[in-house]
Coordinates of C-alpha atoms in Angstrom, one line a residue:
Chain A
M7 CA 18.0 -20.3 -38.2
N8 CA 16.7 -19.7 -34.7
Q9 CA 13.0 -20.2 -34.4
V10 CA 11.3 -18.1 -31.8
K11 CA 9.9 -20.3 -29.0
N12 CA 6.3 -19.7 -27.8
V13 CA 6.1 -19.8 -24.0
I14 CA 2.3 -19.8 -24.3
R15 CA 0.5 -21.7 -27.0
I16 CA -3.3 -21.9 -27.2
D17 CA -4.8 -24.0 -30.0
N18 CA -8.5 -24.0 -30.7
L19 CA -9.5 -23.4 -27.2
S20 CA -13.2 -23.3 -26.3
F21 CA -14.6 -22.7 -22.9
G22 CA -18.0 -22.1 -21.3
Y23 CA -19.7 -21.8 -18.0
R24 CA -22.9 -23.8 -18.0
N25 CA -25.0 -22.1 -20.6
K26 CA -22.6 -19.3 -21.5
Q27 CA -19.8 -19.8 -24.0
V28 CA -16.9 -17.5 -23.2
L29 CA -14.2 -18.6 -25.6
D30 CA -14.7 -20.0 -29.1
S31 CA -11.9 -21.9 -30.7
I32 CA -9.3 -19.2 -30.0
C33 CA -5.6 -19.6 -30.9
L34 CA -2.8 -17.6 -29.4
D35 CA 1.0 -17.7 -29.4
V36 CA 3.1 -15.7 -27.0
P37 CA 6.7 -15.5 -28.2
E38 CA 9.5 -15.9 -25.7
G39 CA 11.0 -12.6 -24.6
S40 CA 8.0 -10.5 -25.6
I41 CA 5.8 -8.2 -23.6
F42 CA 2.4 -9.4 -24.8
G43 CA -0.6 -7.2 -24.2
F44 CA -4.0 -8.9 -24.1
L45 CA -6.8 -6.5 -24.9
G46 CA -10.5 -6.7 -25.0
P47 CA -13.6 -5.1 -23.5
N48 CA -15.1 -6.3 -20.2
G49 CA -16.4 -9.9 -20.5
A50 CA -14.4 -10.6 -23.6
G51 CA -12.7 -13.6 -22.1
K52 CA -9.3 -12.2 -21.0
T53 CA -9.5 -13.3 -17.3
T54 CA -11.0 -16.6 -18.4
T55 CA -8.0 -17.2 -20.7
I56 CA -5.5 -16.3 -18.0
K57 CA -7.3 -18.6 -15.5
I58 CA -7.1 -21.5 -18.0
L59 CA -3.4 -20.9 -18.5
L60 CA -3.0 -21.1 -14.7
G61 CA -5.0 -24.3 -14.4
L62 CA -7.8 -22.6 -12.4
L63 CA -10.3 -23.6 -15.0
K64 CA -10.3 -26.9 -16.9
V65 CA -10.3 -26.8 -20.6
D66 CA -13.4 -27.9 -22.4
D67 CA -11.9 -28.3 -25.8
G68 CA -8.6 -27.5 -27.4
H69 CA -4.9 -27.5 -26.3
V70 CA -3.1 -25.1 -24.0
S71 CA 0.6 -25.3 -23.2
L72 CA 3.0 -23.4 -21.1
F73 CA 6.7 -23.8 -22.0
E74 CA 5.6 -26.4 -24.5
K75 CA 4.0 -28.5 -21.7
D76 CA 0.3 -29.3 -21.9
I77 CA -1.5 -27.6 -19.0
N78 CA -3.8 -30.6 -18.6
T79 CA -1.1 -33.2 -18.3
H80 CA 1.9 -31.2 -17.1
R81 CA 0.3 -28.4 -15.1
I82 CA 2.9 -28.4 -12.3
E83 CA 6.0 -28.3 -14.7
G84 CA 4.3 -25.5 -16.7
L85 CA 3.6 -23.4 -13.6
K86 CA 7.0 -23.8 -12.0
S87 CA 8.5 -21.0 -14.1
T88 CA 5.4 -18.8 -14.0
G89 CA 4.5 -16.0 -11.7
A90 CA 0.9 -14.7 -11.8
M91 CA -1.5 -12.1 -10.6
V92 CA -5.2 -12.6 -11.5
E93 CA -7.9 -10.1 -10.9
D94 CA -8.1 -8.8 -7.3
P95 CA -4.8 -9.4 -5.4
S96 CA -4.8 -12.6 -3.4
L97 CA -3.4 -11.3 -0.1
Y98 CA -4.1 -12.3 3.5
E99 CA -5.2 -9.0 4.9
H100 CA -4.6 -9.9 8.6
L101 CA -0.9 -10.4 7.9
N102 CA 1.8 -8.0 6.8
A103 CA 3.7 -8.0 3.5
R104 CA 6.6 -10.1 4.7
E105 CA 4.3 -12.7 6.2
N106 CA 2.3 -12.9 3.0
L107 CA 5.4 -13.5 1.0
K108 CA 6.6 -16.0 3.6
I109 CA 3.6 -18.2 2.9
N110 CA 4.4 -18.3 -0.8
C111 CA 8.0 -19.1 0.0
A112 CA 6.8 -22.0 2.2
I113 CA 4.5 -23.4 -0.5
R114 CA 7.0 -23.0 -3.4
K115 CA 10.1 -23.9 -1.5
I116 CA 11.7 -20.5 -2.2
S117 CA 14.5 -19.1 0.0
T118 CA 13.2 -16.3 2.3
T119 CA 16.1 -14.1 1.2
R120 CA 14.0 -13.4 -2.0
I121 CA 11.4 -11.6 0.1
E122 CA 13.6 -8.5 0.6
E123 CA 14.6 -8.6 -3.0
V124 CA 11.1 -8.5 -4.4
L125 CA 9.9 -5.9 -1.8
L126 CA 12.7 -3.7 -3.0
Q127 CA 11.8 -4.3 -6.6
V128 CA 8.2 -3.2 -6.1
G129 CA 9.1 -0.4 -3.7
L130 CA 7.4 -1.8 -0.6
T131 CA 10.3 -2.3 1.8
A132 CA 9.4 0.7 4.0
D133 CA 5.8 -0.6 4.4
A134 CA 6.5 -4.3 4.6
H135 CA 5.8 -4.4 8.4
R136 CA 2.3 -3.0 8.0
K137 CA -0.8 -5.1 7.9
V138 CA -2.1 -5.5 4.3
R139 CA -5.6 -4.4 5.4
N140 CA -4.1 -0.9 5.9
Y141 CA -2.6 -0.8 2.4
S142 CA -4.1 1.3 -0.4
S143 CA -5.3 -0.6 -3.5
G144 CA -2.1 0.5 -5.3
M145 CA 0.1 -1.0 -2.6
K146 CA -1.9 -4.2 -2.7
Q147 CA -1.3 -4.3 -6.4
R148 CA 2.4 -3.9 -5.9
L149 CA 2.5 -6.7 -3.2
A150 CA 0.6 -9.0 -5.6
L151 CA 3.3 -8.2 -8.2
A152 CA 6.0 -9.0 -5.6
Q153 CA 4.2 -12.4 -5.0
A154 CA 4.4 -13.1 -8.7
L155 CA 8.1 -12.2 -8.9
L156 CA 9.0 -14.3 -5.8
P157 CA 9.8 -17.5 -7.8
S158 CA 12.1 -15.6 -10.2
P159 CA 9.7 -16.6 -13.1
K160 CA 10.5 -16.9 -16.7
L161 CA 6.9 -15.9 -17.5
L162 CA 4.8 -13.3 -15.7
M163 CA 1.1 -13.4 -16.2
L164 CA -0.6 -10.3 -15.0
D165 CA -4.3 -9.5 -15.1
E166 CA -4.8 -5.7 -15.0
P167 CA -1.5 -5.1 -13.2
I168 CA -1.8 -1.3 -13.1
N169 CA -5.3 -1.1 -11.9
G170 CA -5.6 1.2 -8.8
L171 CA -2.1 2.7 -9.3
D172 CA -1.5 6.4 -9.3
P173 CA 0.4 7.9 -12.2
A174 CA 3.8 7.6 -10.4
G175 CA 3.0 4.0 -9.6
I176 CA 2.1 3.3 -13.2
I177 CA 5.4 4.6 -14.4
E178 CA 7.3 2.6 -11.7
I179 CA 5.6 -0.6 -12.6
R180 CA 6.0 0.1 -16.3
N181 CA 9.8 0.6 -15.8
L182 CA 10.0 -2.5 -13.7
L183 CA 8.3 -4.6 -16.3
L184 CA 10.5 -3.2 -19.0
D185 CA 13.6 -3.9 -16.9
L186 CA 12.4 -7.5 -16.1
N187 CA 11.8 -8.0 -19.8
Q188 CA 14.9 -6.4 -21.3
N189 CA 17.5 -7.1 -18.6
H190 CA 16.2 -10.4 -17.2
G191 CA 14.6 -11.9 -20.2
I192 CA 11.3 -12.4 -18.6
T193 CA 8.3 -12.8 -20.9
V194 CA 5.4 -10.7 -19.7
F195 CA 1.8 -11.5 -20.6
L196 CA -0.6 -8.9 -19.4
S197 CA -4.1 -7.8 -19.8
S198 CA -5.1 -4.2 -19.3
H199 CA -7.8 -1.6 -20.1
I200 CA -5.3 1.2 -20.1
L201 CA -4.4 1.3 -23.8
P202 CA -1.8 4.1 -23.8
E203 CA 0.1 1.9 -21.2
I204 CA -0.1 -1.2 -23.4
E205 CA 1.1 0.9 -26.3
K206 CA 4.1 2.1 -24.3
L207 CA 4.9 -1.3 -22.9
C208 CA 4.1 -4.1 -25.3
S209 CA 6.0 -5.5 -28.2
H210 CA 3.1 -7.8 -29.1
V211 CA -0.6 -7.6 -28.7
A212 CA -3.8 -9.6 -29.1
V213 CA -7.3 -8.3 -29.2
I214 CA -10.2 -10.4 -28.0
N215 CA -13.9 -9.7 -28.3
K216 CA -17.0 -11.8 -28.2
R217 CA -15.2 -15.1 -27.7
N218 CA -12.8 -14.6 -30.6
I219 CA -9.3 -13.2 -31.2
L220 CA -9.6 -10.4 -33.7
Y221 CA -5.9 -9.6 -34.0
Q222 CA -2.6 -11.0 -32.8
G223 CA 0.9 -10.0 -33.7
S224 CA 3.4 -7.2 -33.2
M225 CA 2.3 -3.9 -31.8
N226 CA 3.7 -2.2 -34.9
G227 CA 1.7 -4.6 -37.0
L228 CA -1.5 -3.5 -35.4
L229 CA -0.7 0.2 -35.7
N230 CA 0.4 -0.3 -39.3
T231 CA -2.5 -2.4 -40.4
G232 CA -4.1 0.8 -41.7
I233 CA -7.3 0.0 -40.1
N234 CA -7.9 3.7 -39.8
G235 CA -4.7 4.9 -41.2
A236 CA -2.1 6.6 -39.1
R237 CA -2.9 10.2 -38.1
L238 CA -0.2 12.7 -38.2
I239 CA -0.3 16.1 -36.5
V240 CA 1.3 18.9 -38.5
E241 CA 2.1 22.4 -37.3
T242 CA 4.0 24.8 -39.5
D243 CA 4.8 28.5 -39.9
Q244 CA 2.4 28.7 -42.8
P245 CA -0.8 26.9 -41.9
V246 CA -3.0 28.1 -44.8
K247 CA -0.4 27.1 -47.4
T248 CA 0.2 23.8 -45.6
K249 CA -3.4 22.9 -45.6
E250 CA -3.7 23.7 -49.3
L251 CA -0.7 21.6 -50.2
L252 CA -1.4 18.6 -48.0
S253 CA -5.2 18.4 -48.8
R254 CA -4.2 18.0 -52.5
L255 CA -2.2 14.9 -51.5
Y256 CA -3.9 13.3 -48.5
P257 CA -7.2 13.4 -46.6
V258 CA -6.8 16.3 -44.1
E259 CA -8.7 17.4 -41.0
V260 CA -8.3 20.5 -38.9
S261 CA -8.5 19.9 -35.2
G262 CA -10.2 22.2 -32.6
D263 CA -6.9 23.9 -31.8
H264 CA -6.3 24.6 -35.6
K265 CA -3.7 21.9 -36.0
I266 CA -3.7 20.0 -39.3
I267 CA -4.2 16.3 -39.1
V268 CA -3.1 14.3 -42.1
I269 CA -4.6 10.8 -42.4
L270 CA -2.1 8.4 -43.8
S271 CA -2.7 4.9 -45.1
D272 CA 0.7 3.9 -43.9
R273 CA 2.9 5.3 -41.1
N274 CA 5.9 5.3 -43.5
E275 CA 4.2 8.1 -45.5
A276 CA 5.1 10.5 -42.7
K277 CA 8.5 11.0 -44.2
D278 CA 6.9 11.9 -47.6
V279 CA 4.8 14.6 -45.8
A280 CA 7.9 16.1 -44.3
K281 CA 9.6 16.1 -47.7
H282 CA 6.6 17.8 -49.4
L283 CA 6.6 20.5 -46.8
V284 CA 10.4 21.1 -47.0
D285 CA 10.3 21.2 -50.8
A286 CA 7.5 23.8 -50.6
G287 CA 9.6 26.0 -48.3
I288 CA 7.3 25.6 -45.3
G289 CA 8.9 25.6 -41.9
I290 CA 7.9 22.6 -39.8
L291 CA 7.1 23.4 -36.1
L292 CA 5.6 20.0 -35.2
L293 CA 5.3 16.7 -36.9
Q294 CA 4.1 13.9 -34.7
P295 CA 1.7 10.9 -34.8
E296 CA -1.5 11.5 -33.0
T297 CA -1.5 9.9 -29.6
H298 CA -3.8 7.0 -28.7
E299 CA -3.3 5.3 -32.0
L300 CA -3.8 2.0 -30.3
E301 CA -7.0 3.2 -29.0
A302 CA -8.2 4.1 -32.4
S303 CA -7.1 0.8 -33.9
F304 CA -8.7 -1.0 -31.0
L305 CA -12.0 0.7 -31.3
E306 CA -11.9 0.2 -35.1
L307 CA -11.3 -3.5 -34.6
L308 CA -14.2 -3.8 -32.2
K309 CA -16.5 -1.8 -34.5
D310 CA -15.7 -4.1 -37.4
N311 CA -16.5 -7.0 -35.3
Chain B
M12 CA 5.4 -38.4 -7.8
K13 CA 4.6 -39.8 -4.4
S14 CA 7.4 -38.0 -2.6
L15 CA 6.5 -34.8 -4.5
L16 CA 3.0 -35.1 -3.2
I17 CA 4.2 -35.6 0.4
T18 CA 6.8 -32.8 0.2
D19 CA 4.2 -30.4 -1.3
F20 CA 1.7 -31.5 1.3
F21 CA 4.0 -30.5 4.1
N22 CA 4.9 -27.2 2.4
I23 CA 1.2 -26.4 2.0
Y24 CA 0.7 -27.3 5.7
R25 CA 3.5 -24.9 6.7
G26 CA 1.8 -22.2 4.7
E27 CA -1.5 -23.0 6.4
W28 CA 0.2 -22.5 9.8
L29 CA 1.5 -19.2 8.8
K30 CA -1.8 -17.9 7.5
T31 CA -3.9 -19.2 10.4
R32 CA -2.1 -17.3 13.1
K33 CA -3.9 -14.2 14.3
T34 CA -7.2 -15.4 12.7
L35 CA -10.6 -15.8 14.3
A36 CA -10.2 -19.6 13.9
F37 CA -7.0 -19.6 15.9
W38 CA -8.4 -17.4 18.7
M39 CA -11.5 -19.7 18.8
T40 CA -9.2 -22.7 19.3
I41 CA -7.9 -21.1 22.6
L42 CA -11.2 -19.5 23.7
F43 CA -13.3 -22.6 23.3
P44 CA -11.6 -24.8 26.0
F45 CA -11.2 -21.7 28.2
F46 CA -14.9 -21.0 28.0
C47 CA -15.8 -24.6 28.8
T48 CA -13.3 -24.8 31.8
I49 CA -14.6 -21.5 33.2
L50 CA -18.2 -22.9 33.1
V51 CA -17.1 -26.1 35.0
S52 CA -15.1 -24.0 37.5
L53 CA -18.2 -21.9 38.3
K54 CA -20.2 -25.1 38.8
F55 CA -17.5 -26.5 41.1
L56 CA -17.6 -23.3 43.1
G57 CA -21.3 -23.5 43.5
D58 CA -21.7 -27.2 44.2
K59 CA -22.5 -28.2 47.8
Q60 CA -20.8 -31.6 47.5
I61 CA -17.0 -31.8 47.5
P62 CA -15.6 -34.7 45.5
T63 CA -12.8 -36.7 47.1
E64 CA -11.1 -37.2 43.7
P65 CA -11.5 -33.7 42.2
W66 CA -9.3 -34.1 39.1
P67 CA -11.2 -36.9 37.2
M68 CA -14.5 -35.2 38.0
F69 CA -13.2 -31.8 36.9
M70 CA -11.8 -33.2 33.6
K71 CA -14.9 -35.2 32.9
Q72 CA -17.1 -32.2 33.3
V73 CA -14.9 -30.0 31.1
N74 CA -15.0 -32.8 28.6
N75 CA -18.7 -33.1 28.8
V76 CA -19.2 -29.4 28.2
M77 CA -16.7 -29.4 25.3
S78 CA -18.4 -32.4 23.8
F79 CA -21.8 -30.7 24.0
F80 CA -20.5 -27.5 22.2
L81 CA -18.2 -29.4 19.9
P82 CA -20.4 -29.5 16.8
F83 CA -20.9 -25.7 17.0
F84 CA -17.2 -25.2 17.6
L85 CA -16.3 -27.4 14.6
I86 CA -18.9 -25.8 12.3
L87 CA -17.4 -22.4 13.0
L88 CA -13.8 -23.5 13.0
V89 CA -14.0 -25.1 9.6
S90 CA -16.0 -22.2 8.2
F91 CA -13.5 -19.6 9.6
T92 CA -10.5 -21.6 8.3
T93 CA -11.8 -21.9 4.8
Q94 CA -13.2 -18.4 4.9
I95 CA -9.6 -17.1 5.0
E96 CA -9.3 -18.1 1.4
Y97 CA -12.7 -16.9 0.2
K98 CA -12.3 -13.5 1.9
N99 CA -8.8 -12.9 0.6
H100 CA -9.2 -14.4 -2.9
G101 CA -6.7 -17.0 -1.7
W102 CA -8.0 -20.1 -3.6
K103 CA -6.9 -18.8 -7.0
Q104 CA -3.4 -18.1 -5.5
L105 CA -3.3 -21.6 -4.0
Y106 CA -4.6 -23.5 -7.0
S107 CA -2.3 -21.6 -9.4
Q108 CA 0.8 -22.8 -7.5
P109 CA 2.9 -25.6 -9.0
V110 CA 1.8 -28.2 -6.4
P111 CA -0.7 -31.1 -6.6
R112 CA -4.2 -30.1 -6.0
L113 CA -4.6 -33.0 -3.6
S114 CA -1.8 -31.5 -1.4
I115 CA -3.8 -28.2 -1.2
F116 CA -7.0 -30.0 -0.3
L117 CA -5.4 -32.3 2.4
G118 CA -3.1 -29.5 3.7
K119 CA -6.0 -27.4 4.8
Y120 CA -7.9 -30.4 6.2
L121 CA -4.9 -31.4 8.3
M122 CA -4.6 -27.8 9.5
I123 CA -8.2 -27.9 10.8
L124 CA -7.6 -31.2 12.5
T125 CA -4.5 -29.7 14.1
L126 CA -6.5 -26.8 15.5
L127 CA -8.9 -29.4 17.1
V128 CA -5.9 -31.1 18.7
V129 CA -4.4 -27.8 19.7
S130 CA -7.8 -26.9 21.3
V131 CA -7.6 -30.0 23.5
L132 CA -4.0 -29.3 24.4
F133 CA -5.0 -25.8 25.5
A134 CA -7.8 -27.5 27.6
L135 CA -5.0 -29.5 29.3
I136 CA -3.1 -26.3 30.1
I137 CA -6.3 -24.4 31.1
I138 CA -7.5 -27.2 33.4
S139 CA -4.2 -27.5 35.1
G140 CA -4.0 -23.7 35.6
L141 CA -7.6 -23.1 36.7
A142 CA -8.2 -26.0 39.0
P143 CA -5.7 -24.7 41.7
I144 CA -7.3 -21.2 41.4
V145 CA -10.7 -22.8 42.1
Q146 CA -9.1 -24.5 45.1
L147 CA -7.9 -21.1 46.3
I148 CA -11.5 -19.8 46.3
R149 CA -12.9 -23.0 47.7
P150 CA -10.2 -24.6 49.9
G151 CA -12.2 -27.8 50.5
L152 CA -11.4 -29.0 46.9
N153 CA -8.1 -30.9 47.1
F154 CA -6.6 -30.4 43.7
T155 CA -3.1 -29.8 44.8
G156 CA -3.1 -32.7 47.3
T157 CA -4.0 -35.2 44.6
S158 CA -2.2 -36.0 41.4
F159 CA -3.4 -35.0 37.9
D160 CA -5.0 -38.0 36.2
Y161 CA -3.3 -38.0 32.8
I162 CA -4.7 -41.3 31.8
T163 CA -8.3 -40.1 32.3
F164 CA -7.5 -36.9 30.3
V165 CA -6.0 -38.8 27.4
R166 CA -9.0 -41.3 27.3
L167 CA -11.6 -38.6 27.5
F168 CA -10.1 -36.1 25.1
T169 CA -8.9 -38.6 22.5
H170 CA -12.5 -39.7 22.3
T171 CA -13.7 -36.1 22.0
I172 CA -11.2 -35.4 19.1
L173 CA -12.1 -38.6 17.3
G174 CA -15.8 -37.9 17.9
G175 CA -15.4 -34.6 16.1
V176 CA -13.6 -35.9 12.9
F177 CA -16.8 -36.9 11.2
I178 CA -18.5 -33.5 11.6
M179 CA -15.2 -31.8 10.6
T180 CA -14.9 -33.8 7.4
L181 CA -18.5 -33.2 6.4
Q182 CA -18.3 -29.5 7.1
Y183 CA -15.0 -29.2 5.2
W184 CA -16.7 -30.7 2.1
F185 CA -19.7 -28.3 2.6
C186 CA -17.4 -25.3 2.8
I187 CA -15.5 -26.2 -0.3
R188 CA -18.6 -27.1 -2.2
L189 CA -21.0 -24.4 -1.1
R190 CA -18.3 -21.7 -1.4
G191 CA -19.8 -19.2 0.9
F192 CA -19.6 -18.4 4.6
M193 CA -23.2 -18.7 5.8
A194 CA -24.5 -21.7 3.8
P195 CA -22.2 -24.3 5.5
I196 CA -22.8 -22.8 8.9
I197 CA -26.6 -22.9 8.4
T198 CA -26.4 -26.4 7.1
G199 CA -24.3 -27.6 10.0
V200 CA -26.3 -25.8 12.7
F201 CA -29.5 -27.3 11.2
F202 CA -28.1 -30.8 11.4
T203 CA -27.0 -30.1 15.0
I204 CA -30.2 -28.6 16.3
I205 CA -32.6 -31.1 14.8
P206 CA -31.5 -34.0 17.2
I207 CA -31.4 -31.6 20.2
A208 CA -34.9 -30.4 19.4
Y209 CA -36.1 -34.0 19.0
V210 CA -34.7 -34.9 22.4
M211 CA -36.3 -31.9 23.9
I212 CA -39.7 -32.8 22.4
L213 CA -39.3 -36.4 23.7
G214 CA -38.5 -35.0 27.1
I215 CA -41.5 -32.7 27.1
A216 CA -43.8 -35.6 26.0
G217 CA -42.4 -37.7 28.8
L218 CA -41.0 -40.3 26.4
L219 CA -37.4 -39.9 27.2
K220 CA -37.1 -42.5 29.9
K221 CA -38.8 -45.1 27.7
G222 CA -36.9 -44.0 24.7
K223 CA -33.3 -45.2 25.4
E224 CA -33.3 -47.1 22.2
I225 CA -34.5 -44.1 20.3
L226 CA -31.7 -42.0 21.8
K227 CA -29.2 -44.6 20.7
V228 CA -30.0 -43.8 17.1
F229 CA -28.4 -40.4 17.7
E230 CA -25.1 -42.1 18.1
Y231 CA -25.2 -42.8 14.4
D232 CA -25.7 -39.2 13.6
P233 CA -22.3 -37.4 13.5
Y234 CA -23.7 -34.1 14.6
S235 CA -25.3 -35.6 17.8
Y236 CA -22.6 -38.2 18.5
P237 CA -20.6 -35.9 20.9
F238 CA -23.9 -34.7 22.4
S239 CA -25.2 -38.3 22.9
T240 CA -21.9 -39.3 24.5
T241 CA -22.2 -36.4 27.0
F242 CA -24.9 -38.5 28.6
R243 CA -23.2 -41.8 28.1
I244 CA -19.9 -40.6 29.5
M245 CA -21.4 -39.6 32.8
P246 CA -23.1 -42.9 33.8
A247 CA -24.2 -43.3 37.4
D248 CA -22.0 -46.3 37.8
N249 CA -19.0 -44.5 36.4
A250 CA -18.2 -47.5 34.3
P251 CA -15.2 -46.8 32.0
S252 CA -16.0 -46.8 28.3
P253 CA -13.5 -47.8 25.6
I254 CA -11.6 -44.9 24.0
I255 CA -12.7 -46.0 20.5
P256 CA -16.0 -47.8 20.8
D257 CA -17.4 -49.7 17.8
I258 CA -19.8 -46.9 16.9
L259 CA -16.9 -44.4 16.8
Q260 CA -14.9 -46.8 14.6
L261 CA -17.8 -46.7 12.2
H262 CA -17.9 -42.9 12.3
L263 CA -14.2 -42.7 11.5
G264 CA -14.6 -45.2 8.7
I265 CA -17.4 -43.1 7.1
A266 CA -15.4 -39.9 7.7
L267 CA -12.5 -41.4 5.8
A268 CA -14.8 -42.4 3.0
I269 CA -16.3 -38.9 2.8
L270 CA -12.8 -37.4 2.8
I271 CA -11.9 -39.6 -0.2
L272 CA -15.1 -38.7 -2.0
A273 CA -14.5 -35.0 -1.3
A274 CA -10.9 -35.3 -2.6
I275 CA -12.2 -37.0 -5.8
D276 CA -14.9 -34.4 -6.2
N277 CA -12.3 -31.7 -5.8
H278 CA -10.0 -33.3 -8.3
F279 CA -12.7 -33.3 -11.0
R280 CA -13.9 -29.8 -10.5
K281 CA -14.0 -27.6 -13.6
V282 CA -13.6 -24.3 -11.8
Y283 CA -11.1 -23.8 -9.0
A284 CA -11.4 -20.1 -8.5

C-alpha cells in the first residue's frame, strides 16, 4: 500500500521571541500533492511557522522537516525544491521585473530562460520592463509569486498570496495554483485570511490560534465535523408546507429573504431533505449549502478555543 | 561542502552586482572621487605656485582629500548597500535561499569592498581626464608634457583602500546588527567626529605642536586612521612611506578578526528576517 509522503512535517514545535511565546508544541503534516490552507487570526503564528520552515527563524524546541530533511541540519537540501513568498513581497523596487528575477537566477543557478516562462505564468510579460516601484500591490504580489516559481519547485510556500489582488487577479492566481497542483504535482502550502478562497482552493486545512493547532485534516473533514452542522438553503414552490414539513424533522431558520435554512448535523443529510420534499409532492426550486461554511466552522473553532 | 560554499559565494556576489546597479551606493562610488578631484582641481587653478612635477602632486592631493572624507564615504556606502535589503524586504528572500548563510554574509561584504576599489578606479579615470582640462584653463601646468605616475597612484590609493577596510568591516557589522538605517550612520559619524573634534580642541588650546605623540594615538583608531595619514602623507620632506605600514597591518588584522566575529555572530542568530 502506498503511504502518502509528508513534504512538511512539524513535530512538537515551540517558538518564542524573548518574552512572548508564539508557538506551543504544534504538530503539522502536509501531505504531498495537497493544497494545504493554513488559517488563523492575526498573530496566531502562521507567518512564524512559515519563517521557521524556511530557516529564517531557528527552532527553539521540536523538529521541523522539509522533504523528510531536518531543517536544522539539512536546510539547504530542504529548500532546494521549495519556492516561497513570505509577507510583503521581497522585490528590489529600483529594478524591473526581469532584473529582479535575474538576481534569483544568479543566486540559485537557474537558467534565465525560466524568466519568460514564469512571467507568462503570472501574466506579467507585458509589464516586465517597468520598474517595480511603479507596480500596483497586486502586480508586486504576482512578481513575488513568479520568484517563488522560478526554481520549478515541488513545494510552494505562500504567505497571504492573494492579498492586494483584484477579483480577476484572485481568480487567475487561484486557477494558476490549481493548475500547478493538478497538472504539475506541486504541493502548495498557503496561509490566507480570505476564507472563501481557501475553501475553493484547498484540499487540506489547518487552523491555528493562540499558539496551538485547533484542527488539521481534509477540508471536507473540517466542513463535516458538524461543529455547527451544515446549513442547507431550501427554496420550493410551497414555502409554508415546506417549513411545516422540515421543521418537524430538522432545526429550521427562515432567512431575511424568506428562504428556509435547514440545519443538518451531517452534510450527507441533504439527500434525505430532498427525498422528504419530493415524497411530499413539493417542487424544489433551490437546494444548496449555505456559502461560507468554512467561515462558520472557522469561527466556531475559534469560539470554542 | 567547501566547493559549494565557494560556488554559492560567487553566485551571491553576482546577484549583489545585479542589485547594486542604479542604486545610491553605486552613484556615490562614482561621485565621491569626482567630487574630491574637482576640489583639488579648483585648488590647482587658484594656487600661485606651479609645481614642476604636477602629476604626483595632483594625485597626492586627490588622495588626501579622499582619505579625509573616506570614513564618511564608507559609513554611507555600507549603510546604503545594506539598506537595499532592509528597504525591499530582501533579507528574508536571501536567507530563505538554499545557499550557505556564510556565502550571503561574505558576498555582500565583498560587494562593498568592490565598490571601494571601483571608487579608486574611477579616481584614476577622473584624475586622468580632469588634469588636462585644468591645464587648458591654466597652461602653465604641464600635465601633458610629463608622464602619469602610475607607481605613485598605486602606492597612494592602495594605502587608501586598505586604510578603509577596518571602518568598512565595523560598519558592516553595525548595519547587520543594528538593522536600521540611521543607527549605524549615527554610530559611525560619532566615532569619526570625536577625534576630529579632539584635534580641533588641541589646536585651539595651542597644544597641537607639542602633541605629536597624542596625535599618533589616532592612528590606532580606525575612524581617524585615514584622517591622521592625511597629515602624515604630506610630510614637508616628501619622504616616501611604506604602502602597508606596521600600524596598517595591525588594522587589517583586527578587521579580519572582526569579520570572523561578525560571521560567527551572524551564524548563531536566531532571527534572520
